[in-house]
Coordinates of C-alpha atoms in Angstrom, one line a residue:
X554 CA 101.9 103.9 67.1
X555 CA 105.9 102.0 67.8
X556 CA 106.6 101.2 71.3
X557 CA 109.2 104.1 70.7
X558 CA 106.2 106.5 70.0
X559 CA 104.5 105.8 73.0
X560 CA 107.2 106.7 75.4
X561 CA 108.2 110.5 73.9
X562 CA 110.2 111.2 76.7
X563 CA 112.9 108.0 77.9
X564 CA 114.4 108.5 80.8
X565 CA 118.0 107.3 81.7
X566 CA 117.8 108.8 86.0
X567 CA 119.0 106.4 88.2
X568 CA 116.3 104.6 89.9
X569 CA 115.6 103.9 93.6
X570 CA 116.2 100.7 94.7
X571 CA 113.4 98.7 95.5
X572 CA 113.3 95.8 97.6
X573 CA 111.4 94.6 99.9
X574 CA 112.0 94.8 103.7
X575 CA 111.0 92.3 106.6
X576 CA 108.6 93.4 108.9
X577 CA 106.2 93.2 111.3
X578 CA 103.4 95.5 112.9
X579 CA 101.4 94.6 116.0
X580 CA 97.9 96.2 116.7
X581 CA 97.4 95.2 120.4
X582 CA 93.8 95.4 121.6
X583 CA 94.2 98.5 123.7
X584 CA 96.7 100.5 121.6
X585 CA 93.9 102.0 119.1
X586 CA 91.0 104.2 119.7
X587 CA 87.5 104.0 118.1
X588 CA 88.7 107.0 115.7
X589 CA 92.4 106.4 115.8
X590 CA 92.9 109.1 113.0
X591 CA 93.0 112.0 115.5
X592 CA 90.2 111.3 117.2
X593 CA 88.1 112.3 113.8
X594 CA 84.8 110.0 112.8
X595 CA 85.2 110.8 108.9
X596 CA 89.0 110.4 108.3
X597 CA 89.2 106.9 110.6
X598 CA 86.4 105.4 108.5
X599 CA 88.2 106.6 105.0
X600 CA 91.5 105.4 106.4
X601 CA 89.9 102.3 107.7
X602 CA 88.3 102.0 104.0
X603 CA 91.9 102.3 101.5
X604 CA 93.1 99.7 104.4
X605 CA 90.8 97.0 103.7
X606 CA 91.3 97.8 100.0
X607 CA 94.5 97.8 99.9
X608 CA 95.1 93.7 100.2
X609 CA 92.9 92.3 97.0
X610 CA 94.4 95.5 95.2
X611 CA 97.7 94.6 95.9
X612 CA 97.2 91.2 94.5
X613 CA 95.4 92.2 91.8
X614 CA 98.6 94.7 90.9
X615 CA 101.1 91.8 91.1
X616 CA 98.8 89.7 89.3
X617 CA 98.8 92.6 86.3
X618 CA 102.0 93.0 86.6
X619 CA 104.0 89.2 86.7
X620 CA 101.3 88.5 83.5
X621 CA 103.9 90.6 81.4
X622 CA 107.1 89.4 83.6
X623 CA 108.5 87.2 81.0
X624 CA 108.5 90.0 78.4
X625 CA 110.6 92.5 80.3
X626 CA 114.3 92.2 78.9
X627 CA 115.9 94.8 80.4
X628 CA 117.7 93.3 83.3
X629 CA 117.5 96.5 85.7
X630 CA 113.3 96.5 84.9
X631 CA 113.2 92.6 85.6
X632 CA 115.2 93.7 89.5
X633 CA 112.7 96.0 90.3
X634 CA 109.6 94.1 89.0
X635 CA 111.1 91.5 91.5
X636 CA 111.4 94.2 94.2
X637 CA 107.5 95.6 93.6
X638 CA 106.2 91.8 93.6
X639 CA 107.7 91.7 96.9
X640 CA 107.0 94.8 98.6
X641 CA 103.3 94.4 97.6
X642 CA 102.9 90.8 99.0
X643 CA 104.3 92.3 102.3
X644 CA 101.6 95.4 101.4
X645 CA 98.8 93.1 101.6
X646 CA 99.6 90.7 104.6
X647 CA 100.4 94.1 106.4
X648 CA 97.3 95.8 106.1
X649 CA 95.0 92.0 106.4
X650 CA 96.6 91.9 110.0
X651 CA 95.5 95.4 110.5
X652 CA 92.3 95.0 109.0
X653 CA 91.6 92.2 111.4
X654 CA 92.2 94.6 114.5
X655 CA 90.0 96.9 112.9
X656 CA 86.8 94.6 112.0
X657 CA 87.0 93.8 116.4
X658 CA 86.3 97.5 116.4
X659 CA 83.3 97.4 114.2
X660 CA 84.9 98.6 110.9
X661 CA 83.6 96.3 107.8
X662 CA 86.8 95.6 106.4
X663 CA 86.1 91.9 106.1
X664 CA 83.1 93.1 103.8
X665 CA 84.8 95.4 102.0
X666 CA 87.7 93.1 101.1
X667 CA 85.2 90.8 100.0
X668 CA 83.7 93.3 97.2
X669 CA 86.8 94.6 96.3
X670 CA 87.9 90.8 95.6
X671 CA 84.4 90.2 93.3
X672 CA 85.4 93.7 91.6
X673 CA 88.7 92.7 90.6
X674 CA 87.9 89.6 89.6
X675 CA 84.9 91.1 87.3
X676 CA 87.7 93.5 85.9
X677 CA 90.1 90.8 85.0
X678 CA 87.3 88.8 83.3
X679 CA 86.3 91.9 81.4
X680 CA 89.5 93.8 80.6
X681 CA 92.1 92.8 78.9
X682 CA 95.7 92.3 80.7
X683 CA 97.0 95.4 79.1
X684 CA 94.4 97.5 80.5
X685 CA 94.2 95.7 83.8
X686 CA 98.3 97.1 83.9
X687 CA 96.9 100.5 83.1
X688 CA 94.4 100.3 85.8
X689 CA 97.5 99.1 88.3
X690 CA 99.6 101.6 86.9
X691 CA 96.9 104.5 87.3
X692 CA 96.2 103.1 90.5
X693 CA 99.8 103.2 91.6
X694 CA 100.0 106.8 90.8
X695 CA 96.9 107.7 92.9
X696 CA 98.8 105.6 96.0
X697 CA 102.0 107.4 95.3
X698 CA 100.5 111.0 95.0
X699 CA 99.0 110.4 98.3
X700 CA 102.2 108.5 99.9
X701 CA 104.2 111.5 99.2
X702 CA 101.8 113.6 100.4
X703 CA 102.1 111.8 103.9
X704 CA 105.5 111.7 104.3
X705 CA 106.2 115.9 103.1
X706 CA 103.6 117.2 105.1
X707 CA 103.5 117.5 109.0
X708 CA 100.4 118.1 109.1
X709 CA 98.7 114.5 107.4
X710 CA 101.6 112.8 109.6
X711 CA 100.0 114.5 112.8
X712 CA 96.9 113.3 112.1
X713 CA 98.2 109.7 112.7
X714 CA 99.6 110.4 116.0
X715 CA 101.7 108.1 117.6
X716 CA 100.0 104.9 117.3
X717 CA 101.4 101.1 115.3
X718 CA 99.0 102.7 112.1
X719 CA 100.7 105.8 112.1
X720 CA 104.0 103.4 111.8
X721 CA 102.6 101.1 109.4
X722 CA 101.3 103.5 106.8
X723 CA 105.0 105.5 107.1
X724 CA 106.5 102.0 106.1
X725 CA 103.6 101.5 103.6
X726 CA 104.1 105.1 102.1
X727 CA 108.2 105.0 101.7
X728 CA 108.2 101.6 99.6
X729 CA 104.9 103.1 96.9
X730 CA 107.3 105.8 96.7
X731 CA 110.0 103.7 95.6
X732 CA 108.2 101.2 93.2
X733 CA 105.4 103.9 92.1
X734 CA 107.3 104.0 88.3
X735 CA 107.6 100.3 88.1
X736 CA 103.8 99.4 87.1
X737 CA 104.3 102.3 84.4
X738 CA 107.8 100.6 83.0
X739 CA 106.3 97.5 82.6
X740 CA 103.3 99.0 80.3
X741 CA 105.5 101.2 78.3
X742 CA 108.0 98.5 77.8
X743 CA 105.2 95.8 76.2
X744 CA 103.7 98.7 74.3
X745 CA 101.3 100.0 76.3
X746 CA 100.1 103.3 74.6
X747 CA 99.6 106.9 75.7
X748 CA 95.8 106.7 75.0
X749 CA 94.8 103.3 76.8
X750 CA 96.8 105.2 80.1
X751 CA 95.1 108.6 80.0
X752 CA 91.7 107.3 79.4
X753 CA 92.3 104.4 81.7
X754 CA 93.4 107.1 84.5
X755 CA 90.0 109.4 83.6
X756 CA 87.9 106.7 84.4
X757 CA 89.9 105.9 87.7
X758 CA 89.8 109.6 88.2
X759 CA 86.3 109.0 88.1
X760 CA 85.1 106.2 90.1
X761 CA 87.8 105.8 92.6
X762 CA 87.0 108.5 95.2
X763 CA 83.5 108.0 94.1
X764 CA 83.6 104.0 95.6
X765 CA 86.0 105.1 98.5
X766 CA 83.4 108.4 99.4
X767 CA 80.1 105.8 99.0
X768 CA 82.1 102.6 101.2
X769 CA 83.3 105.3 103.8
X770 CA 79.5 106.7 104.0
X771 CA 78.3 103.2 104.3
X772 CA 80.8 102.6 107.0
X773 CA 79.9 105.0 109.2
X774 CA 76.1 103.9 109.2
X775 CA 77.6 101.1 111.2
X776 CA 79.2 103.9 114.5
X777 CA 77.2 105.1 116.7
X778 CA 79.0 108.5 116.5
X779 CA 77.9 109.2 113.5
X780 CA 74.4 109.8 114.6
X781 CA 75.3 112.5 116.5
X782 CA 74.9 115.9 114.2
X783 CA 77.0 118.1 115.5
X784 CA 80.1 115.7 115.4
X785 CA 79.3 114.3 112.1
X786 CA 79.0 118.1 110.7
X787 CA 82.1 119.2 112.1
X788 CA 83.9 116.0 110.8
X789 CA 82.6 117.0 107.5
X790 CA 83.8 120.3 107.6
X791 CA 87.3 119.5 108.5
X792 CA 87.9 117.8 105.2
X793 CA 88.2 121.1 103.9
X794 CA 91.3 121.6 105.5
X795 CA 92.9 118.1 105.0
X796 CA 96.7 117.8 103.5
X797 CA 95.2 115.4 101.2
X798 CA 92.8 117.3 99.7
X799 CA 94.8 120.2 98.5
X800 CA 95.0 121.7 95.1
X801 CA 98.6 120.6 94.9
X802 CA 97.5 116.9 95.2
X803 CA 94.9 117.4 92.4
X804 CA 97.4 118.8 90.4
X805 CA 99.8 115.7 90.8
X806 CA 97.5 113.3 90.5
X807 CA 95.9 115.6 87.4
X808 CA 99.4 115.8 85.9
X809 CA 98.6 111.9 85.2
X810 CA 97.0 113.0 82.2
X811 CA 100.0 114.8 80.2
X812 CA 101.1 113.3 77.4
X813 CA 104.3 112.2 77.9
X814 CA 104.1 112.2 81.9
X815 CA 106.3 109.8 83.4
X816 CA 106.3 109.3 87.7
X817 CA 109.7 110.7 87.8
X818 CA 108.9 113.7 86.5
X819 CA 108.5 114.8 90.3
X820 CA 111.3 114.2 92.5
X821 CA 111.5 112.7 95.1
X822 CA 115.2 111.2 96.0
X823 CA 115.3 113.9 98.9
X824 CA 112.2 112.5 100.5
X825 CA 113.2 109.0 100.3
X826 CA 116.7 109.7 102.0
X827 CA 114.9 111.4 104.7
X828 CA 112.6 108.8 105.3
X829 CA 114.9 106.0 105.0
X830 CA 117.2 107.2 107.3
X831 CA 114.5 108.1 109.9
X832 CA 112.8 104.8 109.8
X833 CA 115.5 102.2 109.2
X834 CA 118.7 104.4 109.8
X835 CA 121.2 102.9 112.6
X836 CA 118.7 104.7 115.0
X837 CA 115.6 104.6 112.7
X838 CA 111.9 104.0 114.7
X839 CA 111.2 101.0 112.9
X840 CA 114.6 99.5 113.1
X841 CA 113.1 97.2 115.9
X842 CA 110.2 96.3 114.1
X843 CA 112.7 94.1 110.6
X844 CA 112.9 90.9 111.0

């Protein structure tokens, strides 16, 4: 199967631009509750969770990425390689500083950094660099699906209140949105095949949510709260209702799997304006917080 094969459907839409931005977050020792997800013991511990993921995988998706820099010839591919490299280094230092707060509230994110670092490592041994870039790339589209998710629905952007997270993960969730095709570029363009990325993406399928439902179980052995049945049960029961579990979000992160799927497919140019001008617009909320 030609390079030409494995990418059916070439697209020619202008893409967003992708560069990195300046910035800083500050988590001051009294601005965060115990559950700073709307008060809710299950949802704080799975945010808490993806956060102290979140800075090994970012390396680990630069690293998988910049392996294949040098063969990228197409100039505007090479930009926003440059751009993703960036925003994800700014990605990981991010979410370290607010990992940090959140370990001096008894979340194990040190740990859990820790054994996502031995994991990746293990995989990088194992796997070869094209499938590590599948794994980024799958991985990408998981981060994207649920990025989207948090900046079109009201209701998973109430949940984070007003606090610096709710900020952060706003900032976090606009630049995933505009890199989330450039991990999948990169494969296509050094031949990266349709059947590596959809069995790559059933595995992820797989054992993602299984890791992240396991580490957030393990996590809340550690809080006190969750030994209290009636709160633990409603928690529980509340997931049923989350924006993020929806059959629309299955269905996006399912479409993964279509031959021929390519991130763009669903568009989100609208949302990016929106967000862009509401966060870094002349009178954006996080115009204060560039450096």
């Amino acid at each position: 199967m030609t390079a030409s094969e494995n990418a059916p459907n070439d697209r020619h839409l202008a893409q967003p631009a992708v560069h990195p931005r300046r910035i800083r977050f500050n988590y001051p020792v009294a601005a965060l509750d115990r559950h700073f997800v709307a008060g809710d013991l299950v949802m704080s511990h799975l945010i808490a969770h993806l956060s102290a993921v979140f800075p090994e995988g970012e390396d680990f998706f630069v690293r998988s990425v910049r392996h294949y820099a040098d063969q990228i010839t197409d100039p505007e591919l090479k930009e926003r390689v440059k751009g993703f490299v960036g925003q994800e280094v700014s990605h990981g230092r991010e979410h370290r500083a607010l990992n940090e707060r959140l370990q001096q509230m008894s979340y194990p994110t040190r740990r859990i950094d820790r054994l996502v670092h031995r994991r990746l490592k293990a995989a990088e041994r194992r796997f070869s660099p094209l499938t590590c870039l599948a794994i980024t790339a799958a991985l990408e589209h998981f981060t994207a699906v649920f990025a989207e998710t948090l900046l079109s629905d009201e209701r998973a952007q109430a949940l984070l209140g007003t606090t610096e997270v709710r900020s952060m993960l706003l900032w976090h969730a606009i630049e995933e949105s505009e890199h989330r095709s450039v991990a999948f570029d990169v494969y296509r363009a050094v031949g990266g095949d349709e059947i590596r990325r959809i069995r790559t993406m059933r595995v992820i399928r797989f054992s993602f949510p299984i890791a992240v439902t396991v580490n957030s179980i393990l996590s809340m052995f550690t809080d006190r709260a969750a030994y209290n049945p009636v709160r633990l049960v409603r928690s529980f029961a509340a997931l049923r209702h989350s924006p993020f579990l929806t059959r629309a979000v299955f269905s996006r992160l399912g479409d993964y799997n279509r031959y021929g799927f390519h991130p763009d497919d669903h568009d989100n140019t609208a949302l990016l304006e929106h967000w862009t001008a509401a966060l870094f617009g002349e009178h954006g909320s996080l115009v204060d917080h560039l450096h």
